[in-house]
PDB file of C-alpha atoms in Angstrom:
ATOM      1  CA  MET A  18      46.130 154.025-149.197  1.00 35.00           C
ATOM      2  CA  ARG A  19      44.476 155.242-146.311  1.00 37.00           C
ATOM      3  CA  CYS A  20      41.987 153.838-144.439  1.00 38.00           C
ATOM      4  CA  PRO A  21      39.629 155.246-141.113  1.00 36.00           C
ATOM      5  CA  PRO A  22      41.768 155.249-137.787  1.00 36.00           C
ATOM      6  CA  THR A  23      41.151 152.852-135.793  1.00 32.00           C
ATOM      7  CA  SER A  24      42.898 153.958-132.449  1.00 30.00           C
ATOM      8  CA  THR A  25      40.962 157.384-132.339  1.00 33.00           C
ATOM      9  CA  ASP A  26      37.556 158.305-131.202  1.00 35.00           C
ATOM     10  CA  LEU A  27      36.008 158.163-134.626  1.00 35.00           C
ATOM     11  CA  ALA A  28      34.095 155.608-135.660  1.00 35.00           C
ATOM     12  CA  THR A  29      35.833 152.731-137.083  1.00 33.00           C
ATOM     13  CA  SER A  30      33.211 151.174-139.180  1.00 35.00           C
ATOM     14  CA  VAL A  31      30.261 153.473-141.906  1.00 38.00           C
ATOM     15  CA  LEU A  32      26.954 152.964-142.559  1.00 36.00           C
ATOM     16  CA  THR A  33      25.398 151.119-145.118  1.00 33.00           C
ATOM     17  CA  PRO A  34      22.671 152.877-146.645  1.00 32.00           C
ATOM     18  CA  GLY A  35      19.243 152.081-145.897  1.00 34.00           C
ATOM     19  CA  THR A  36      20.142 149.434-143.201  1.00 33.00           C
ATOM     20  CA  GLY A  37      21.884 150.382-140.340  1.00 34.00           C
ATOM     21  CA  ALA A  38      24.406 147.971-140.427  1.00 32.00           C
ATOM     22  CA  ALA A  39      27.901 148.235-139.988  1.00 32.00           C
ATOM     23  CA  CYS A  40      30.755 147.719-142.299  1.00 37.00           C
ATOM     24  CA  ASP A  41      34.644 147.790-141.260  1.00 37.00           C
ATOM     25  CA  ALA A  42      36.805 149.505-144.152  1.00 37.00           C
ATOM     26  CA  VAL A  43      39.682 147.343-145.302  1.00 33.00           C
ATOM     27  CA  PRO A  44      42.183 148.332-147.270  1.00 39.00           C
ATOM     28  CA  ASP A  45      41.446 145.461-149.837  1.00 44.00           C
ATOM     29  CA  ALA A  46      37.728 145.795-149.766  1.00 48.00           C
ATOM     30  CA  CYS A  47      35.628 148.061-151.586  1.00 52.00           C
ATOM     31  CA  PRO A  48      33.937 150.309-148.766  1.00 56.00           C
ATOM     32  CA  PRO A  49      30.696 151.110-148.424  1.00 56.00           C
ATOM     33  CA  TRP A  50      30.706 154.632-149.390  1.00 57.00           C
ATOM     34  CA  ALA A  51      33.554 154.144-152.284  1.00 58.00           C
ATOM     35  CA  PRO A  52      32.429 155.552-155.327  1.00 58.00           C
ATOM     36  CA  ALA A  53      31.353 153.341-158.434  1.00 58.00           C
ATOM     37  CA  ALA A  54      33.994 152.199-160.791  1.00 53.00           C
ATOM     38  CA  VAL A  55      32.456 154.301-163.484  1.00 53.00           C
ATOM     39  CA  GLU A  56      33.086 157.563-161.382  1.00 71.00           C
ATOM     40  CA  SER A  57      35.485 159.989-162.015  1.00 83.00           C
ATOM     41  CA  ARG A  58      37.806 161.719-159.339  1.00 85.00           C
ATOM     42  CA  PRO A  59      36.108 165.233-158.088  1.00 91.00           C
ATOM     43  CA  THR A  60      38.073 167.909-158.496  1.00 93.00           C
ATOM     44  CA  ALA A  61      36.388 169.873-156.073  1.00 96.00           C
ATOM     45  CA  VAL A  62      34.176 168.998-152.722  1.00 97.00           C
ATOM     46  CA  ILE A  63      31.496 171.211-151.399  1.00 98.00           C
ATOM     47  CA  LEU A  64      30.836 171.114-147.251  1.00 98.00           C
ATOM     48  CA  ASP A  65      28.123 172.081-145.166  1.00 97.00           C
ATOM     49  CA  LEU A  66      28.961 173.996-141.855  1.00 97.00           C
ATOM     50  CA  PHE A  67      26.689 173.164-138.988  1.00 95.00           C
ATOM     51  CA  GLY A  68      26.908 169.310-138.348  1.00 94.00           C
ATOM     52  CA  THR A  69      29.277 168.550-141.257  1.00 96.00           C
ATOM     53  CA  LEU A  70      32.661 170.871-140.373  1.00 97.00           C
ATOM     54  CA  VAL A  71      31.475 171.966-136.361  1.00 96.00           C
ATOM     55  CA  SER A  72      29.020 170.755-134.290  1.00 91.00           C
ATOM     56  CA  ALA A  73      25.275 171.375-135.006  1.00 86.00           C
ATOM     57  CA  PRO A  74      24.104 173.046-131.782  1.00 84.00           C
ATOM     58  CA  ASP A  75      21.678 171.490-129.125  1.00 83.00           C
ATOM     59  CA  SER A  76      19.125 172.697-127.353  1.00 85.00           C
ATOM     60  CA  SER A  77      21.344 173.131-123.896  1.00 88.00           C
ATOM     61  CA  GLU A  78      23.934 175.591-126.185  1.00 90.00           C
ATOM     62  CA  ARG A  79      21.028 177.452-127.631  1.00 89.00           C
ATOM     63  CA  SER A  80      19.506 178.108-124.067  1.00 91.00           C
ATOM     64  CA  ALA A  81      23.171 178.982-123.038  1.00 94.00           C
ATOM     65  CA  ALA A  82      23.308 181.548-126.034  1.00 94.00           C
ATOM     66  CA  ALA A  83      20.362 183.038-125.089  1.00 95.00           C
ATOM     67  CA  ALA A  84      20.755 183.663-121.462  1.00 96.00           C
ATOM     68  CA  GLN A  85      23.847 185.610-122.823  1.00 97.00           C
ATOM     69  CA  LEU A  86      21.878 187.510-124.988  1.00 97.00           C
ATOM     70  CA  ALA A  87      19.660 188.109-122.086  1.00 97.00           C
ATOM     71  CA  TRP A  88      21.568 188.950-120.017  1.00 97.00           C
ATOM     72  CA  ALA A  89      23.083 191.725-122.504  1.00 97.00           C
ATOM     73  CA  MET A  90      19.770 193.217-122.689  1.00 97.00           C
ATOM     74  CA  ARG A  91      18.375 192.916-119.318  1.00 97.00           C
ATOM     75  CA  LEU A  92      15.661 190.827-120.292  1.00 96.00           C
ATOM     76  CA  PRO A  93      14.619 187.464-118.785  1.00 96.00           C
ATOM     77  CA  MET A  94      16.164 184.670-120.416  1.00 95.00           C
ATOM     78  CA  ALA A  95      12.379 183.224-121.845  1.00 96.00           C
ATOM     79  CA  ILE A  96      12.475 186.594-123.678  1.00 96.00           C
ATOM     80  CA  ALA A  97      15.594 186.072-125.278  1.00 96.00           C
ATOM     81  CA  GLU A  98      14.990 182.557-126.276  1.00 95.00           C
ATOM     82  CA  ALA A  99      11.936 183.131-128.065  1.00 95.00           C
ATOM     83  CA  ALA A 100      13.420 185.984-130.057  1.00 95.00           C
ATOM     84  CA  LEU A 101      16.309 183.793-131.121  1.00 93.00           C
ATOM     85  CA  ARG A 102      13.898 180.901-131.927  1.00 91.00           C
ATOM     86  CA  GLY A 103      11.728 183.124-134.120  1.00 93.00           C
ATOM     87  CA  SER A 104      14.474 185.138-135.871  1.00 95.00           C
ATOM     88  CA  TRP A 105      15.992 182.274-137.850  1.00 94.00           C
ATOM     89  CA  GLN A 106      14.792 183.198-141.412  1.00 95.00           C
ATOM     90  CA  PRO A 107      15.632 186.491-141.117  1.00 97.00           C
ATOM     91  CA  ARG A 108      19.082 186.349-139.926  1.00 96.00           C
ATOM     92  CA  HIS A 109      20.106 183.404-142.639  1.00 96.00           C
ATOM     93  CA  ASP A 110      18.024 184.515-145.652  1.00 96.00           C
ATOM     94  CA  GLY A 111      19.780 188.054-146.333  1.00 95.00           C
ATOM     95  CA  GLN A 112      17.165 190.498-144.583  1.00 96.00           C
ATOM     96  CA  LEU A 113      19.831 191.542-141.776  1.00 97.00           C
ATOM     97  CA  ARG A 114      23.393 192.359-143.644  1.00 94.00           C
ATOM     98  CA  SER A 115      25.291 192.683-140.730  1.00 97.00           C
ATOM     99  CA  SER A 116      25.978 191.789-137.154  1.00 97.00           C
ATOM    100  CA  THR A 117      24.522 195.211-136.368  1.00 97.00           C
ATOM    101  CA  ALA A 118      21.507 194.362-137.779  1.00 98.00           C
ATOM    102  CA  VAL A 119      21.045 191.453-136.242  1.00 98.00           C
ATOM    103  CA  ALA A 120      21.441 193.108-132.599  1.00 98.00           C
ATOM    104  CA  THR A 121      18.930 195.323-133.526  1.00 97.00           C
ATOM    105  CA  HIS A 122      16.291 193.231-134.536  1.00 97.00           C
ATOM    106  CA  LEU A 123      16.985 191.145-131.737  1.00 97.00           C
ATOM    107  CA  ILE A 124      16.645 193.985-129.166  1.00 97.00           C
ATOM    108  CA  GLU A 125      13.136 195.323-131.217  1.00 97.00           C
ATOM    109  CA  ARG A 126      11.657 192.092-131.105  1.00 96.00           C
ATOM    110  CA  CYS A 127      12.387 191.626-127.438  1.00 96.00           C
ATOM    111  CA  GLY A 128      11.398 195.155-126.770  1.00 96.00           C
ATOM    112  CA  ALA A 129      14.855 195.959-124.981  1.00 97.00           C
ATOM    113  CA  SER A 130      16.450 199.138-125.035  1.00 97.00           C
ATOM    114  CA  ALA A 131      18.893 200.458-127.716  1.00 97.00           C
ATOM    115  CA  ALA A 132      21.237 200.959-125.653  1.00 97.00           C
ATOM    116  CA  CYS A 133      22.071 197.325-125.307  1.00 96.00           C
ATOM    117  CA  THR A 134      22.858 197.152-128.923  1.00 97.00           C
ATOM    118  CA  ASN A 135      27.190 197.371-128.601  1.00 97.00           C
ATOM    119  CA  GLU A 136      26.743 194.452-125.627  1.00 97.00           C
ATOM    120  CA  VAL A 137      24.549 192.336-127.980  1.00 98.00           C
ATOM    121  CA  GLU A 138      26.940 192.746-130.612  1.00 98.00           C
ATOM    122  CA  ALA A 139      29.517 191.256-128.500  1.00 98.00           C
ATOM    123  CA  VAL A 140      27.796 188.401-127.387  1.00 97.00           C
ATOM    124  CA  LEU A 141      27.238 187.782-130.816  1.00 97.00           C
ATOM    125  CA  ALA A 142      30.872 187.934-132.344  1.00 97.00           C
ATOM    126  CA  ARG A 143      31.697 186.073-128.957  1.00 97.00           C
ATOM    127  CA  LEU A 144      28.891 183.430-129.379  1.00 96.00           C
ATOM    128  CA  ALA A 145      29.779 183.067-133.773  1.00 97.00           C
ATOM    129  CA  ASN A 146      33.951 182.589-132.439  1.00 97.00           C
ATOM    130  CA  GLN A 147      32.794 179.738-130.211  1.00 96.00           C
ATOM    131  CA  ARG A 148      30.630 177.863-132.657  1.00 95.00           C
ATOM    132  CA  LEU A 149      33.637 178.043-134.978  1.00 97.00           C
ATOM    133  CA  LEU A 150      35.859 176.069-133.144  1.00 96.00           C
ATOM    134  CA  ALA A 151      36.750 172.856-134.917  1.00 97.00           C
ATOM    135  CA  ASP A 152      38.567 169.667-133.613  1.00 96.00           C
ATOM    136  CA  ARG A 153      41.949 169.030-134.253  1.00 97.00           C
ATOM    137  CA  THR A 154      41.310 165.940-136.500  1.00 97.00           C
ATOM    138  CA  LEU A 155      38.908 167.989-138.676  1.00 97.00           C
ATOM    139  CA  LEU A 156      41.558 170.339-139.404  1.00 97.00           C
ATOM    140  CA  GLN A 157      44.150 167.600-140.581  1.00 96.00           C
ATOM    141  CA  ALA A 158      41.754 165.829-142.792  1.00 96.00           C
ATOM    142  CA  LEU A 159      41.289 169.375-144.273  1.00 96.00           C
ATOM    143  CA  LYS A 160      45.071 169.687-144.686  1.00 94.00           C
ATOM    144  CA  GLU A 161      45.173 165.972-146.167  1.00 93.00           C
ATOM    145  CA  LEU A 162      42.800 167.202-148.909  1.00 91.00           C
ATOM    146  CA  ARG A 163      44.670 170.103-150.507  1.00 84.00           C
ATOM    147  CA  PRO A 164      48.088 168.388-151.644  1.00 78.00           C
ATOM    148  CA  GLY A 165      45.809 166.422-154.016  1.00 75.00           C
ATOM    149  CA  GLY A 166      44.382 169.532-156.008  1.00 82.00           C
ATOM    150  CA  ILE A 167      41.019 169.072-154.673  1.00 91.00           C
ATOM    151  CA  ARG A 168      39.371 172.533-154.477  1.00 95.00           C
ATOM    152  CA  LEU A 169      37.290 173.162-151.036  1.00 97.00           C
ATOM    153  CA  ALA A 170      34.499 175.348-150.923  1.00 98.00           C
ATOM    154  CA  VAL A 171      31.867 175.640-147.816  1.00 98.00           C
ATOM    155  CA  LEU A 172      28.302 176.248-148.198  1.00 98.00           C
ATOM    156  CA  SER A 173      25.944 177.036-145.467  1.00 97.00           C
ATOM    157  CA  ASP A 174      23.590 178.520-143.811  1.00 96.00           C
ATOM    158  CA  ALA A 175      24.569 181.221-141.580  1.00 96.00           C
ATOM    159  CA  SER A 176      23.643 184.662-139.712  1.00 97.00           C
ATOM    160  CA  PRO A 177      26.112 187.690-140.243  1.00 98.00           C
ATOM    161  CA  ASP A 178      27.619 187.319-137.400  1.00 97.00           C
ATOM    162  CA  ILE A 179      29.013 183.804-138.492  1.00 97.00           C
ATOM    163  CA  ALA A 180      30.163 185.046-141.876  1.00 98.00           C
ATOM    164  CA  GLU A 181      32.263 187.928-139.986  1.00 98.00           C
ATOM    165  CA  ALA A 182      33.748 185.838-137.256  1.00 98.00           C
ATOM    166  CA  TRP A 183      34.544 183.393-140.860  1.00 98.00           C
ATOM    167  CA  ASP A 184      38.046 185.120-141.673  1.00 97.00           C
ATOM    168  CA  ARG A 185      39.058 184.915-138.099  1.00 95.00           C
ATOM    169  CA  SER A 186      38.375 180.996-137.423  1.00 98.00           C
ATOM    170  CA  GLU A 187      41.163 178.177-138.419  1.00 97.00           C
ATOM    171  CA  LEU A 188      38.802 176.728-140.685  1.00 98.00           C
ATOM    172  CA  ALA A 189      38.774 179.780-143.093  1.00 98.00           C
ATOM    173  CA  PRO A 190      42.405 179.385-144.650  1.00 97.00           C
ATOM    174  CA  HIS A 191      41.499 175.660-145.907  1.00 97.00           C
ATOM    175  CA  PHE A 192      38.935 176.558-148.343  1.00 97.00           C
ATOM    176  CA  ASP A 193      39.005 177.987-151.677  1.00 97.00           C
ATOM    177  CA  ALA A 194      35.323 179.464-151.548  1.00 97.00           C
ATOM    178  CA  VAL A 195      32.768 180.341-149.224  1.00 98.00           C
ATOM    179  CA  VAL A 196      29.060 180.918-149.609  1.00 98.00           C
ATOM    180  CA  PHE A 197      26.655 182.161-146.980  1.00 98.00           C
ATOM    181  CA  SER A 198      23.368 182.317-147.165  1.00 97.00           C
ATOM    182  CA  CYS A 199      23.087 185.426-145.269  1.00 97.00           C
ATOM    183  CA  ARG A 200      25.490 187.046-148.224  1.00 97.00           C
ATOM    184  CA  ALA A 201      23.546 185.236-150.664  1.00 96.00           C
ATOM    185  CA  GLY A 202      20.003 186.234-149.763  1.00 96.00           C
ATOM    186  CA  ALA A 203      18.454 182.697-150.072  1.00 96.00           C
ATOM    187  CA  VAL A 204      18.818 179.559-147.853  1.00 96.00           C
ATOM    188  CA  LYS A 205      19.031 175.536-148.737  1.00 95.00           C
ATOM    189  CA  PRO A 206      17.862 174.178-150.739  1.00 95.00           C
ATOM    190  CA  ASP A 207      17.913 176.970-153.033  1.00 96.00           C
ATOM    191  CA  ARG A 208      19.463 176.140-156.365  1.00 96.00           C
ATOM    192  CA  ARG A 209      21.060 179.769-156.398  1.00 95.00           C
ATOM    193  CA  LEU A 210      23.207 178.749-153.076  1.00 97.00           C
ATOM    194  CA  PHE A 211      24.949 175.645-155.401  1.00 97.00           C
ATOM    195  CA  GLN A 212      25.276 178.090-158.658  1.00 97.00           C
ATOM    196  CA  GLY A 213      27.030 180.592-156.562  1.00 97.00           C
ATOM    197  CA  VAL A 214      29.059 178.224-154.937  1.00 97.00           C
ATOM    198  CA  LEU A 215      29.947 176.521-158.337  1.00 97.00           C
ATOM    199  CA  GLY A 216      30.854 179.630-159.630  1.00 96.00           C
ATOM    200  CA  LYS A 217      33.243 180.796-157.119  1.00 96.00           C
ATOM    201  CA  LEU A 218      35.058 177.382-157.524  1.00 96.00           C
ATOM    202  CA  GLY A 219      35.046 177.498-161.561  1.00 95.00           C
ATOM    203  CA  VAL A 220      33.950 174.093-162.051  1.00 95.00           C
ATOM    204  CA  GLU A 221      31.049 172.070-163.372  1.00 96.00           C
ATOM    205  CA  ALA A 222      28.200 170.265-161.055  1.00 96.00           C
ATOM    206  CA  GLY A 223      29.655 166.721-162.008  1.00 94.00           C
ATOM    207  CA  GLN A 224      33.083 167.646-161.077  1.00 94.00           C
ATOM    208  CA  VAL A 225      31.957 168.635-157.058  1.00 96.00           C
ATOM    209  CA  LEU A 226      31.049 166.255-154.527  1.00 96.00           C
ATOM    210  CA  TYR A 227      28.734 167.832-151.970  1.00 97.00           C
ATOM    211  CA  CYS A 228      29.109 166.257-148.199  1.00 97.00           C
ATOM    212  CA  GLY A 229      26.295 167.611-145.453  1.00 95.00           C
ATOM    213  CA  ASP A 230      24.569 166.271-142.641  1.00 93.00           C
ATOM    214  CA  GLY A 231      21.059 166.794-144.287  1.00 91.00           C
ATOM    215  CA  GLY A 232      19.809 169.769-142.448  1.00 87.00           C
ATOM    216  CA  GLY A 233      17.759 172.155-145.079  1.00 85.00           C
ATOM    217  CA  ASP A 234      17.044 169.204-147.300  1.00 92.00           C
ATOM    218  CA  GLU A 235      20.804 170.187-148.441  1.00 95.00           C
ATOM    219  CA  LEU A 236      21.499 166.601-149.989  1.00 96.00           C
ATOM    220  CA  ALA A 237      18.519 166.665-152.211  1.00 94.00           C
ATOM    221  CA  GLY A 238      19.237 170.091-153.524  1.00 95.00           C
ATOM    222  CA  ALA A 239      22.958 169.003-154.067  1.00 96.00           C
ATOM    223  CA  GLU A 240      21.317 166.367-156.610  1.00 95.00           C
ATOM    224  CA  ARG A 241      19.208 168.462-158.065  1.00 95.00           C
ATOM    225  CA  ALA A 242      22.474 171.010-158.920  1.00 96.00           C
ATOM    226  CA  GLY A 243      23.816 168.056-160.789  1.00 96.00           C
ATOM    227  CA  MET A 244      26.117 166.975-158.071  1.00 96.00           C
ATOM    228  CA  ARG A 245      27.569 163.529-156.189  1.00 95.00           C
ATOM    229  CA  VAL A 246      26.687 163.354-152.615  1.00 95.00           C
ATOM    230  CA  LEU A 247      27.718 162.046-149.496  1.00 95.00           C
ATOM    231  CA  ARG A 248      25.355 162.461-146.228  1.00 94.00           C
ATOM    232  CA  VAL A 249      27.926 162.888-143.277  1.00 94.00           C
ATOM    233  CA  ALA A 250      26.934 161.764-139.535  1.00 92.00           C
ATOM    234  CA  ARG A 251      26.058 164.627-137.963  1.00 90.00           C
ATOM    235  CA  ARG A 252      28.708 165.923-135.991  1.00 91.00           C
ATOM    236  CA  GLY A 253      27.780 166.442-132.125  1.00 83.00           C
ATOM    237  CA  GLY A 254      25.297 163.582-132.810  1.00 72.00           C
ATOM    238  CA  PRO A 255      21.774 163.369-133.180  1.00 70.00           C
ATOM    239  CA  ALA A 256      20.792 165.973-130.278  1.00 60.00           C
ATOM    240  CA  GLY A 257      22.387 169.099-132.579  1.00 57.00           C
ATOM    241  CA  LEU A 258      19.426 171.116-133.932  1.00 64.00           C
ATOM    242  CA  ALA A 259      18.326 170.965-137.615  1.00 66.00           C
ATOM    243  CA  PHE A 260      15.747 172.139-139.723  1.00 68.00           C
ATOM    244  CA  GLY A 261      14.242 171.190-142.845  1.00 60.00           C
ATOM    245  CA  GLU A 262      15.587 167.800-142.766  1.00 69.00           C
ATOM    246  CA  ALA A 263      14.622 165.280-145.299  1.00 74.00           C
ATOM    247  CA  PRO A 264      15.167 161.205-145.680  1.00 77.00           C
ATOM    248  CA  TRP A 265      18.332 160.138-147.422  1.00 80.00           C
ATOM    249  CA  SER A 266      18.817 156.822-148.891  1.00 83.00           C
ATOM    250  CA  GLY A 267      22.063 157.522-150.526  1.00 86.00           C
ATOM    251  CA  ARG A 268      25.570 156.286-149.057  1.00 89.00           C
ATOM    252  CA  THR A 269      26.667 158.092-145.882  1.00 91.00           C
ATOM    253  CA  ILE A 270      30.068 158.467-144.472  1.00 93.00           C
ATOM    254  CA  PRO A 271      31.136 158.649-140.627  1.00 93.00           C
ATOM    255  CA  ALA A 272      32.902 162.279-140.675  1.00 95.00           C
ATOM    256  CA  VAL A 273      34.415 164.400-142.951  1.00 96.00           C
ATOM    257  CA  GLU A 274      37.903 162.809-141.658  1.00 96.00           C
ATOM    258  CA  VAL A 275      37.700 159.947-143.725  1.00 94.00           C
ATOM    259  CA  LEU A 276      37.239 161.856-146.874  1.00 93.00           C
ATOM    260  CA  PRO A 277      41.039 161.879-147.588  1.00 92.00           C
ATOM    261  CA  SER A 278      40.608 158.000-147.413  1.00 88.00           C
ATOM    262  CA  LEU A 279      37.636 158.440-150.032  1.00 86.00           C
ATOM    263  CA  LEU A 280      40.062 160.593-152.403  1.00 85.00           C
ATOM    264  CA  ASP A 281      43.071 158.074-152.145  1.00 81.00           C
ATOM    265  CA  TRP A 282      40.638 155.176-152.963  1.00 76.00           C
ATOM    266  CA  TRP A 283      39.616 156.862-155.823  1.00 71.00           C
ATOM    267  CA  VAL A 284      43.123 157.576-157.548  1.00 60.00           C
ATOM    268  CA  GLU A 285      44.409 154.133-156.233  1.00 53.00           C
ATOM    269  CA  ARG A 286      41.483 151.918-157.585  1.00 53.00           C
TER     270      ARG A 286
END
């Protein structure tokens, strides 16, 4: 049975929910994130994207993105940053259906020239490609999940530029299905998102393990949809931006990289 690695920069312990105390995961013991004996092994795992598979951006990264957009629009950075921050909802809930629409929306909010549209689109594409860069350890963990027959999906609040960059990313080949809020027309924890990803996977909610860092009240949303849930400690650390996060007292794992160990434990117990 695999155990969390002991010689990498990944944490070698997991948090006991509700206590903050560390417990070493050892082969002969039931780790604190292990399922109860009555739980059947899931046939699918649904993963959040930002803060779970890739780092959630922090305020300095958002400012750097605003600086690039400001340059493209020939405007002061403060104007671009305010427009970026104030446009989260329409960029994520389906009001804007393409990166061109996002660029146009930002330009109009900033009062910039429409002649900047192509440059703003290019910045959005470049930023999206960077945001989807994944750690080698994460990609290896996803690869290890596939031989066991586990179906994998991504469910994420995401803007059209991210959705358009997805197929070019190294993450995309590892997943059987993906649901982005900008395509589904709703943001977490809207039940339609969870129903949509279940439909794409062709599985029942009770067969699914949902893993996310908790932004958008996604963990409670997944529970209400009938899924089993694990919180993943926020990738990139606590400085990562998250919106709509609610308290969580359920089981927590330190990173997606421990999922192969968890699924092995399910088989071998």
